[in-house]
PDB file of N, CA and C in Angstrom:
ATOM      1  N   ILE A  94       0.470  -1.077  -0.266  1.00 94.00           N
ATOM      2  CA  ILE A  94       0.190   0.012   0.405  1.00 94.00           C
ATOM      3  C   ILE A  94       0.496   1.631   0.185  1.00 94.00           C
ATOM      4  N   CYS A  95       0.928   2.007  -1.154  1.00 96.00           N
ATOM      5  CA  CYS A  95       1.466   3.196  -1.031  1.00 96.00           C
ATOM      6  C   CYS A  95       0.249   4.601  -0.729  1.00 96.00           C
ATOM      7  N   VAL A  96       0.827   5.328   0.181  1.00 98.00           N
ATOM      8  CA  VAL A  96      -0.014   6.173   0.704  1.00 98.00           C
ATOM      9  C   VAL A  96       0.724   7.957   0.057  1.00 98.00           C
ATOM     10  N   ARG A  97      -0.206   7.731  -1.388  1.00 97.00           N
ATOM     11  CA  ARG A  97       0.727   9.410  -2.002  1.00 97.00           C
ATOM     12  C   ARG A  97       1.970  10.242  -1.346  1.00 97.00           C
ATOM     13  N   ASP A  98       0.680  11.400  -0.729  1.00 97.00           N
ATOM     14  CA  ASP A  98       0.596  12.408  -0.590  1.00 97.00           C
ATOM     15  C   ASP A  98       1.409  12.717   1.219  1.00 97.00           C
ATOM     16  N   ALA A  99       1.694  11.019   1.750  1.00 97.00           N
ATOM     17  CA  ALA A  99       2.534  10.967   3.375  1.00 97.00           C
ATOM     18  C   ALA A  99       3.349  10.171   3.164  1.00 97.00           C
ATOM     19  N   GLY A 100       4.451   9.914   1.788  1.00 96.00           N
ATOM     20  CA  GLY A 100       4.840   8.717   1.413  1.00 96.00           C
ATOM     21  C   GLY A 100       5.386   8.579   1.995  1.00 96.00           C
ATOM     22  N   LEU A 101       4.358   7.143   2.183  1.00 96.00           N
ATOM     23  CA  LEU A 101       4.603   5.956   2.897  1.00 96.00           C
ATOM     24  C   LEU A 101       4.587   4.419   2.180  1.00 96.00           C
ATOM     25  N   THR A 102       4.619   4.032   2.091  1.00 92.00           N
ATOM     26  CA  THR A 102       4.552   2.112   1.726  1.00 92.00           C
ATOM     27  C   THR A 102       4.077   1.284   3.220  1.00 92.00           C
ATOM     28  N   LEU A 103       3.466   0.801   2.741  1.00 91.00           N
ATOM     29  CA  LEU A 103       3.264  -0.622   3.928  1.00 91.00           C
ATOM     30  C   LEU A 103       3.230  -1.814   2.956  1.00 91.00           C
ATOM     31  N   ASP A 104       3.793  -2.710   2.948  1.00 91.00           N
ATOM     32  CA  ASP A 104       3.671  -3.506   3.206  1.00 91.00           C
ATOM     33  C   ASP A 104       3.130  -4.597   3.645  1.00 91.00           C
ATOM     34  N   PHE A 105       2.396  -5.872   2.989  1.00 89.00           N
ATOM     35  CA  PHE A 105       1.854  -6.875   3.344  1.00 89.00           C
ATOM     36  C   PHE A 105       2.385  -8.539   3.184  1.00 89.00           C
ATOM     37  N   THR A 106       2.204  -9.475   3.189  1.00 85.00           N
ATOM     38  CA  THR A 106       2.029 -11.253   3.004  1.00 85.00           C
ATOM     39  C   THR A 106       0.432 -11.508   3.424  1.00 85.00           C
ATOM     40  N   LEU A 107      -0.105 -11.980   2.412  1.00 80.00           N
ATOM     41  CA  LEU A 107      -1.559 -12.963   2.914  1.00 80.00           C
ATOM     42  C   LEU A 107      -0.754 -14.580   2.199  1.00 80.00           C
ATOM     43  N   GLY A 108      -1.219 -14.834   4.042  1.00 83.00           N
ATOM     44  CA  GLY A 108      -0.284 -16.189   4.499  1.00 83.00           C
ATOM     45  C   GLY A 108      -1.816 -17.100   5.240  1.00 83.00           C
ATOM     46  N   PRO A 109      -1.752 -17.982   6.259  1.00 90.00           N
ATOM     47  CA  PRO A 109      -3.311 -18.611   6.004  1.00 90.00           C
ATOM     48  C   PRO A 109      -3.604 -17.992   7.374  1.00 90.00           C
ATOM     49  N   ARG A 110      -3.314 -17.261   7.842  1.00 91.00           N
ATOM     50  CA  ARG A 110      -3.754 -16.439   9.348  1.00 91.00           C
ATOM     51  C   ARG A 110      -4.382 -15.190   8.944  1.00 91.00           C
ATOM     52  N   GLY A 111      -3.858 -14.485   7.613  1.00 87.00           N
ATOM     53  CA  GLY A 111      -4.752 -13.222   6.799  1.00 87.00           C
ATOM     54  C   GLY A 111      -3.466 -12.773   6.620  1.00 87.00           C
ATOM     55  N   PHE A 112      -3.564 -10.697   7.056  1.00 84.00           N
ATOM     56  CA  PHE A 112      -2.237 -10.367   6.298  1.00 84.00           C
ATOM     57  C   PHE A 112      -1.070 -10.635   7.165  1.00 84.00           C
ATOM     58  N   ALA A 113      -0.226 -10.295   7.142  1.00 87.00           N
ATOM     59  CA  ALA A 113       0.836  -9.621   8.172  1.00 87.00           C
ATOM     60  C   ALA A 113       1.825  -9.011   7.411  1.00 87.00           C
ATOM     61  N   PRO A 114       2.790  -7.785   8.246  1.00 89.00           N
ATOM     62  CA  PRO A 114       3.341  -6.545   7.583  1.00 89.00           C
ATOM     63  C   PRO A 114       4.847  -7.581   7.505  1.00 89.00           C
ATOM     64  N   ILE A 115       5.352  -6.523   6.772  1.00 86.00           N
ATOM     65  CA  ILE A 115       6.860  -7.514   5.976  1.00 86.00           C
ATOM     66  C   ILE A 115       7.481  -6.907   5.801  1.00 86.00           C
ATOM     67  N   SER A 116       8.837  -7.135   6.090  1.00 78.00           N
ATOM     68  CA  SER A 116       9.992  -5.417   5.920  1.00 78.00           C
ATOM     69  C   SER A 116      10.028  -5.959   3.981  1.00 78.00           C
ATOM     70  N   GLY A 117      10.711  -4.902   3.600  1.00 69.00           N
ATOM     71  CA  GLY A 117      10.502  -4.487   2.480  1.00 69.00           C
ATOM     72  C   GLY A 117      11.513  -4.337   1.923  1.00 69.00           C
ATOM     73  N   GLY A 118      11.211  -5.053   0.615  1.00 70.00           N
ATOM     74  CA  GLY A 118      12.397  -5.363  -0.805  1.00 70.00           C
ATOM     75  C   GLY A 118      11.369  -6.687  -1.461  1.00 70.00           C
ATOM     76  N   GLY A 119      12.088  -7.296  -2.628  1.00 75.00           N
ATOM     77  CA  GLY A 119      11.797  -8.018  -3.785  1.00 75.00           C
ATOM     78  C   GLY A 119      10.665  -7.100  -4.090  1.00 75.00           C
ATOM     79  N   THR A 120       9.707  -7.971  -5.109  1.00 82.00           N
ATOM     80  CA  THR A 120       8.585  -7.030  -5.113  1.00 82.00           C
ATOM     81  C   THR A 120       7.718  -7.707  -5.337  1.00 82.00           C
ATOM     82  N   PRO A 121       6.731  -6.434  -5.300  1.00 86.00           N
ATOM     83  CA  PRO A 121       5.394  -7.092  -4.084  1.00 86.00           C
ATOM     84  C   PRO A 121       4.454  -7.889  -6.048  1.00 86.00           C
ATOM     85  N   ASP A 122       3.403  -8.776  -5.689  1.00 88.00           N
ATOM     86  CA  ASP A 122       2.298  -8.565  -6.763  1.00 88.00           C
ATOM     87  C   ASP A 122       1.433  -8.167  -7.116  1.00 88.00           C
ATOM     88  N   LEU A 123       1.510  -6.904  -6.632  1.00 91.00           N
ATOM     89  CA  LEU A 123       0.160  -5.919  -5.853  1.00 91.00           C
ATOM     90  C   LEU A 123      -0.080  -4.831  -5.108  1.00 91.00           C
ATOM     91  N   THR A 124       0.467  -3.322  -5.839  1.00 93.00           N
ATOM     92  CA  THR A 124       0.999  -2.464  -5.152  1.00 93.00           C
ATOM     93  C   THR A 124      -0.440  -1.653  -5.326  1.00 93.00           C
ATOM     94  N   LEU A 125      -1.382  -1.441  -3.937  1.00 95.00           N
ATOM     95  CA  LEU A 125      -2.763   0.272  -4.302  1.00 95.00           C
ATOM     96  C   LEU A 125      -1.736   1.642  -3.169  1.00 95.00           C
ATOM     97  N   SER A 126      -2.646   2.131  -4.334  1.00 97.00           N
ATOM     98  CA  SER A 126      -2.885   3.951  -4.290  1.00 97.00           C
ATOM     99  C   SER A 126      -3.284   4.925  -4.603  1.00 97.00           C
ATOM    100  N   ALA A 127      -3.252   5.868  -3.641  1.00 98.00           N
ATOM    101  CA  ALA A 127      -4.058   6.296  -3.242  1.00 98.00           C
ATOM    102  C   ALA A 127      -3.305   7.947  -2.381  1.00 98.00           C
ATOM    103  N   ASN A 128      -3.970   9.040  -1.458  1.00 98.00           N
ATOM    104  CA  ASN A 128      -3.638  10.018  -0.872  1.00 98.00           C
ATOM    105  C   ASN A 128      -4.530   8.918  -0.029  1.00 98.00           C
ATOM    106  N   VAL A 129      -4.530   9.818   1.207  1.00 98.00           N
ATOM    107  CA  VAL A 129      -4.962  10.116   2.482  1.00 98.00           C
ATOM    108  C   VAL A 129      -6.277  10.015   2.394  1.00 98.00           C
ATOM    109  N   ARG A 130      -6.556  11.085   1.622  1.00 98.00           N
ATOM    110  CA  ARG A 130      -8.640  11.202   2.135  1.00 98.00           C
ATOM    111  C   ARG A 130      -8.856  10.150   1.748  1.00 98.00           C
ATOM    112  N   ASP A 131      -8.463  10.306   0.547  1.00 98.00           N
ATOM    113  CA  ASP A 131      -9.284   8.857  -0.597  1.00 98.00           C
ATOM    114  C   ASP A 131      -9.189   7.203   0.312  1.00 98.00           C
ATOM    115  N   PHE A 132      -7.967   7.001   0.921  1.00 97.00           N
ATOM    116  CA  PHE A 132      -7.363   6.147   2.362  1.00 97.00           C
ATOM    117  C   PHE A 132      -9.223   5.674   3.075  1.00 97.00           C
ATOM    118  N   MET A 133      -8.967   7.265   3.405  1.00 98.00           N
ATOM    119  CA  MET A 133     -10.075   7.124   4.207  1.00 98.00           C
ATOM    120  C   MET A 133     -11.045   7.302   3.718  1.00 98.00           C
ATOM    121  N   ALA A 134     -11.468   7.635   3.121  1.00 97.00           N
ATOM    122  CA  ALA A 134     -13.161   7.557   2.008  1.00 97.00           C
ATOM    123  C   ALA A 134     -13.225   6.150   2.279  1.00 97.00           C
ATOM    124  N   LEU A 135     -12.588   5.805   2.002  1.00 96.00           N
ATOM    125  CA  LEU A 135     -13.204   4.500   1.159  1.00 96.00           C
ATOM    126  C   LEU A 135     -12.722   3.126   2.643  1.00 96.00           C
ATOM    127  N   ALA A 136     -12.242   3.673   3.884  1.00 96.00           N
ATOM    128  CA  ALA A 136     -12.064   3.137   5.083  1.00 96.00           C
ATOM    129  C   ALA A 136     -13.490   3.233   5.861  1.00 96.00           C
ATOM    130  N   LEU A 137     -13.792   5.024   5.487  1.00 98.00           N
ATOM    131  CA  LEU A 137     -15.654   4.916   6.711  1.00 98.00           C
ATOM    132  C   LEU A 137     -16.195   5.072   5.177  1.00 98.00           C
ATOM    133  N   ARG A 138     -16.407   3.884   4.366  1.00 96.00           N
ATOM    134  CA  ARG A 138     -17.397   3.999   3.620  1.00 96.00           C
ATOM    135  C   ARG A 138     -18.240   4.490   2.784  1.00 96.00           C
ATOM    136  N   GLU A 139     -17.816   6.000   2.669  1.00 97.00           N
ATOM    137  CA  GLU A 139     -17.988   7.427   2.050  1.00 97.00           C
ATOM    138  C   GLU A 139     -17.631   7.097   0.455  1.00 97.00           C
ATOM    139  N   GLU A 140     -16.902   5.915  -0.231  1.00 96.00           N
ATOM    140  CA  GLU A 140     -16.613   5.491  -1.494  1.00 96.00           C
ATOM    141  C   GLU A 140     -15.870   4.678  -1.419  1.00 96.00           C
ATOM    142  N   ASP A 141     -16.690   4.470  -2.654  1.00 94.00           N
ATOM    143  CA  ASP A 141     -16.400   2.872  -3.111  1.00 94.00           C
ATOM    144  C   ASP A 141     -15.066   2.689  -3.425  1.00 94.00           C
ATOM    145  N   ALA A 142     -14.270   1.615  -3.660  1.00 92.00           N
ATOM    146  CA  ALA A 142     -13.462   1.486  -4.695  1.00 92.00           C
ATOM    147  C   ALA A 142     -12.834   1.456  -6.256  1.00 92.00           C
ATOM    148  N   ASP A 143     -14.127   1.550  -6.238  1.00 92.00           N
ATOM    149  CA  ASP A 143     -14.878   1.975  -8.035  1.00 92.00           C
ATOM    150  C   ASP A 143     -15.786   3.166  -8.707  1.00 92.00           C
ATOM    151  N   THR A 144     -15.618   3.905  -7.349  1.00 96.00           N
ATOM    152  CA  THR A 144     -14.729   5.054  -7.250  1.00 96.00           C
ATOM    153  C   THR A 144     -14.203   5.902  -7.588  1.00 96.00           C
ATOM    154  N   LEU A 145     -13.027   5.262  -6.971  1.00 96.00           N
ATOM    155  CA  LEU A 145     -11.398   5.743  -6.680  1.00 96.00           C
ATOM    156  C   LEU A 145     -11.846   5.074  -7.164  1.00 96.00           C
ATOM    157  N   PHE A 146     -11.077   3.766  -8.219  1.00 93.00           N
ATOM    158  CA  PHE A 146     -10.861   3.617  -9.326  1.00 93.00           C
ATOM    159  C   PHE A 146     -10.664   3.948 -10.381  1.00 93.00           C
ATOM    160  N   PHE A 147     -12.131   4.271 -11.231  1.00 95.00           N
ATOM    161  CA  PHE A 147     -12.830   4.681 -11.971  1.00 95.00           C
ATOM    162  C   PHE A 147     -11.973   6.512 -11.972  1.00 95.00           C
ATOM    163  N   GLY A 148     -12.559   6.613 -11.466  1.00 97.00           N
ATOM    164  CA  GLY A 148     -12.118   8.258 -11.236  1.00 97.00           C
ATOM    165  C   GLY A 148     -10.610   9.114 -10.669  1.00 97.00           C
ATOM    166  N   ARG A 149      -9.769   7.585 -11.153  1.00 96.00           N
ATOM    167  CA  ARG A 149      -7.899   7.462 -10.935  1.00 96.00           C
ATOM    168  C   ARG A 149      -7.322   8.642  -9.802  1.00 96.00           C
ATOM    169  N   ARG A 150      -8.110   8.117  -8.141  1.00 97.00           N
ATOM    170  CA  ARG A 150      -7.625   8.549  -7.521  1.00 97.00           C
ATOM    171  C   ARG A 150      -7.014   6.774  -6.675  1.00 97.00           C
ATOM    172  N   LEU A 151      -7.597   6.149  -6.603  1.00 96.00           N
ATOM    173  CA  LEU A 151      -6.708   4.711  -6.534  1.00 96.00           C
ATOM    174  C   LEU A 151      -6.091   4.050  -7.970  1.00 96.00           C
ATOM    175  N   VAL A 152      -5.168   3.703  -7.655  1.00 96.00           N
ATOM    176  CA  VAL A 152      -4.115   3.387  -8.940  1.00 96.00           C
ATOM    177  C   VAL A 152      -3.531   1.764  -8.482  1.00 96.00           C
ATOM    178  N   MET A 153      -4.437   1.051  -8.684  1.00 94.00           N
ATOM    179  CA  MET A 153      -3.858  -0.774  -8.856  1.00 94.00           C
ATOM    180  C   MET A 153      -2.892  -1.571 -10.001  1.00 94.00           C
ATOM    181  N   GLN A 154      -1.573  -1.391  -9.131  1.00 94.00           N
ATOM    182  CA  GLN A 154      -0.188  -2.158 -10.336  1.00 94.00           C
ATOM    183  C   GLN A 154       0.339  -3.335  -9.927  1.00 94.00           C
ATOM    184  N   GLY A 155       0.095  -4.265 -10.765  1.00 92.00           N
ATOM    185  CA  GLY A 155       0.141  -5.493 -10.766  1.00 92.00           C
ATOM    186  C   GLY A 155      -0.478  -6.699 -10.749  1.00 92.00           C
ATOM    187  N   ALA A 156      -0.706  -7.575 -10.093  1.00 90.00           N
ATOM    188  CA  ALA A 156      -1.809  -8.618  -9.771  1.00 90.00           C
ATOM    189  C   ALA A 156      -3.247  -8.400  -9.398  1.00 90.00           C
ATOM    190  N   THR A 157      -4.107  -7.363 -10.524  1.00 85.00           N
ATOM    191  CA  THR A 157      -5.175  -6.909  -9.862  1.00 85.00           C
ATOM    192  C   THR A 157      -6.061  -7.538 -10.197  1.00 85.00           C
ATOM    193  N   ASP A 158      -6.197  -8.857 -10.111  1.00 86.00           N
ATOM    194  CA  ASP A 158      -7.009 -10.030  -9.817  1.00 86.00           C
ATOM    195  C   ASP A 158      -7.138 -10.042  -7.786  1.00 86.00           C
ATOM    196  N   LEU A 159      -5.934  -9.819  -7.792  1.00 83.00           N
ATOM    197  CA  LEU A 159      -5.601 -10.000  -6.238  1.00 83.00           C
ATOM    198  C   LEU A 159      -6.682  -8.347  -5.699  1.00 83.00           C
ATOM    199  N   GLY A 160      -6.025  -7.373  -6.415  1.00 81.00           N
ATOM    200  CA  GLY A 160      -6.991  -6.484  -5.437  1.00 81.00           C
ATOM    201  C   GLY A 160      -8.392  -6.591  -5.406  1.00 81.00           C
ATOM    202  N   LEU A 161      -9.333  -7.223  -6.688  1.00 79.00           N
ATOM    203  CA  LEU A 161     -10.818  -7.326  -6.650  1.00 79.00           C
ATOM    204  C   LEU A 161     -10.943  -8.328  -5.537  1.00 79.00           C
ATOM    205  N   LEU A 162     -10.008  -9.522  -5.363  1.00 75.00           N
ATOM    206  CA  LEU A 162     -10.102  -9.830  -3.279  1.00 75.00           C
ATOM    207  C   LEU A 162     -10.265  -9.224  -3.399  1.00 75.00           C
TER     208      LEU A 162
END
C-alpha cells in the first residue's frame, strides 16, 4: 500500500492467518496507491473502490485480480 501524499509505503503478505506486515524488499504482487483522504473515504465507506479507481484516485499495479479479492 502506497500513501502518495504521506510518502508512506506499507508492505504486507497474505498467509494462512491473514495479512501480516513484512520488511520491504522484493517485487510486490500488487501495489495499491492513493492519497490519505481517499484511503480514509474508502475505510469510512464514504466512497467505494470502483469510484476511486475509475476516478483515477486509487491506482492498482500488478496482479489486479488479487486487488479485486
